[in-house]
């Protein structure tokens, strides 16, 4: 099962390495990871996407909680939440295809953030499904460069079945 | 008044109540060692290798329950500590290690004697720090001791760049320490505790499996009370020895790969297994799918990651073992009158029968010394009152099987990491922590050579540590596996031709060396060694090299698939057929 886990950590040097070391040391894979400061600059938030059966993910969340610099761990598996990811794609369509690329971008509510003599750079934001669908559609037009941010997630307000792993464990 | 970083460090140690530290000097820690030159209250013991310093601090911690402390220099000094730190980490031993580091400005430049020790020790410490400002030093030391000694204890390393110990600032000792992201759970959940009491009351065939957590949390008294109150037989993991009196009627000794027949059989037949301060290591469980097949498993531990890591758990109780046991005892006493005797009678009788069926035993020989006989004699002569350290391998298993530990903190052994070379420096640390106790290191001729240089440390400090070398001329445990599972192909396990004369080695260092080659010489030299109060003693026992540790559960087998000595030949054939 795929889990999106958000980890609130002290914003200190070496914390990222403690967290990633915990995964690599146990042979767990990180599919994506995004890190940024919170409103409180002393705290950072990491959003990690990982795959494992229930026991593995239980160990991951417990081990994360055990790290001294980790303040809170939330596994979004059982929480109603919003996920977003952004990709920047540089495409080089042939002259005849340019209109179609622009149309596709519009349908997916993307934006052209840069254009050159032969390329467009498209910005797309959304959940995984939307982004993957867009990538599939745009592929035939010739992707030159491609970057994605990794997921970020936030719980929806009002639905309080939130299971915070620290309390549960 | 301003103090230098080095002075602040020593002040911090005093505030933490540290009297003895172990270490080895070097370029970037000279400032600290210079302060120690005049220091009266904090005494440094110079080991002959940094690994020895960490094991000594570890032994000191295990024997005393205090935090062990070591100071080493940067680069190779720091990397030499890694085995010791990993040993302490696997066994949850509270130590604080200070490593020197090159000056802050040079970090990352591949400076002379630079190593990224914070990076290297990250996976084998509970936490580690790099101090980047002398103003943070006192706070960091305070936090390090707090983290090392609370919750599930463990090693903490503080890396000190040279400019930090050379720099100066006002010394302010923080009155309290509060780390918002570190809050171990000490009290067990009430609901879970009530469930636990019900499970214990309803069980017909319960077994307690006690581990190192009982000793670390100081819960031996509570464990004994619960076991005797609810009449529950107790088995211990290697780390749990001494957590419950080995001579108590309810004790079944150690379980697992070299556990007793009755302990393993009881676990496999139990309807309730109560794991207390254990992590269900693979040496204990054997094949996990076949482990305790009829039992509900209850697990009490302060570390949530220990729960459901290796085996299924029906009832987890997260909390400090001592607190949880107290709560369980209290609630158990409040139960309506329980006829514990009647409920458990059949089960306890069954266990007695298993004990009679296959006691822990070996074949005495009047011509050649059996290693088990040596351990038995040490037990007799010391009346079970000694602190026993061990190395790793056969010596460790025989010391676990044939010495009965009635008290906690008398059994010091590298359980998790299995570090050869642990026992001797650990014994030095234990002897310093407990100057009035008899301290034995039960060693093999292989293991003792891994930190034999610490003879100098013991001699110079007049420490009467006794090292009983069960000298069989082999890396015995590996040889045993080669004999049983590798067609007697003894690849690189024969040591005898390269072994030194251990008596002469001891004498060369200024220690005493004694030797026994016949069974009747064993007791006399043990007694003689006890008379020597101001020097270490090496006791070289030339033992039967063919002796193997039994019973034995082959790796990957279920813990009731045990091999016994008398079935050795038969079983060997069977095993070979399987392979």
XYZ file of C-alpha atoms in Angstrom, chain A residues 9-14 17-18 21 40 42-43 55 58-59 62-71 166 169, chain B residues 118 122 125-132 143 147 152 179-183 185 303-309 318:
54
model
C 10.506 18.155 12.526
C 12.835 20.580 14.248
C 14.410 22.771 11.581
C 18.001 21.750 12.381
C 20.886 20.584 10.243
C 21.111 16.847 9.872
C 19.622 12.782 6.967
C 18.214 11.210 10.162
C 18.759 7.265 7.002
C 7.207 28.754 12.555
C 12.007 26.608 13.841
C 9.868 23.782 12.452
C 3.548 -3.773 9.449
C 3.606 0.891 11.288
C 7.346 0.457 11.891
C 6.925 4.439 15.002
C 10.586 4.784 14.070
C 9.969 8.322 12.819
C 8.311 9.178 16.121
C 11.301 7.743 17.935
C 13.729 10.181 16.305
C 14.500 12.874 18.824
C 14.024 15.743 16.336
C 10.619 14.558 15.125
C 7.720 16.434 16.697
C 1.780 9.156 17.942
C 1.116 4.017 19.336
C 28.097 12.498 13.592
C 23.794 8.475 13.334
C 23.248 6.279 18.579
C 19.982 7.204 20.210
C 20.865 10.746 19.230
C 23.973 12.743 18.464
C 25.032 16.368 18.413
C 27.609 18.598 16.799
C 28.196 21.645 18.976
C 28.664 24.701 16.792
C 20.159 17.163 26.865
C 18.271 11.497 26.323
C 14.585 3.446 26.306
C 12.736 18.650 24.609
C 9.370 19.171 22.962
C 9.832 16.368 20.498
C 10.970 13.801 23.091
C 8.357 12.547 25.524
C 5.517 7.135 27.645
C 9.610 1.632 23.113
C 6.637 1.337 20.742
C 8.946 0.278 17.902
C 9.728 -2.942 19.803
C 6.110 -3.940 19.627
C 4.931 -5.989 16.644
C 8.398 -5.652 15.080
C 3.551 0.857 26.132
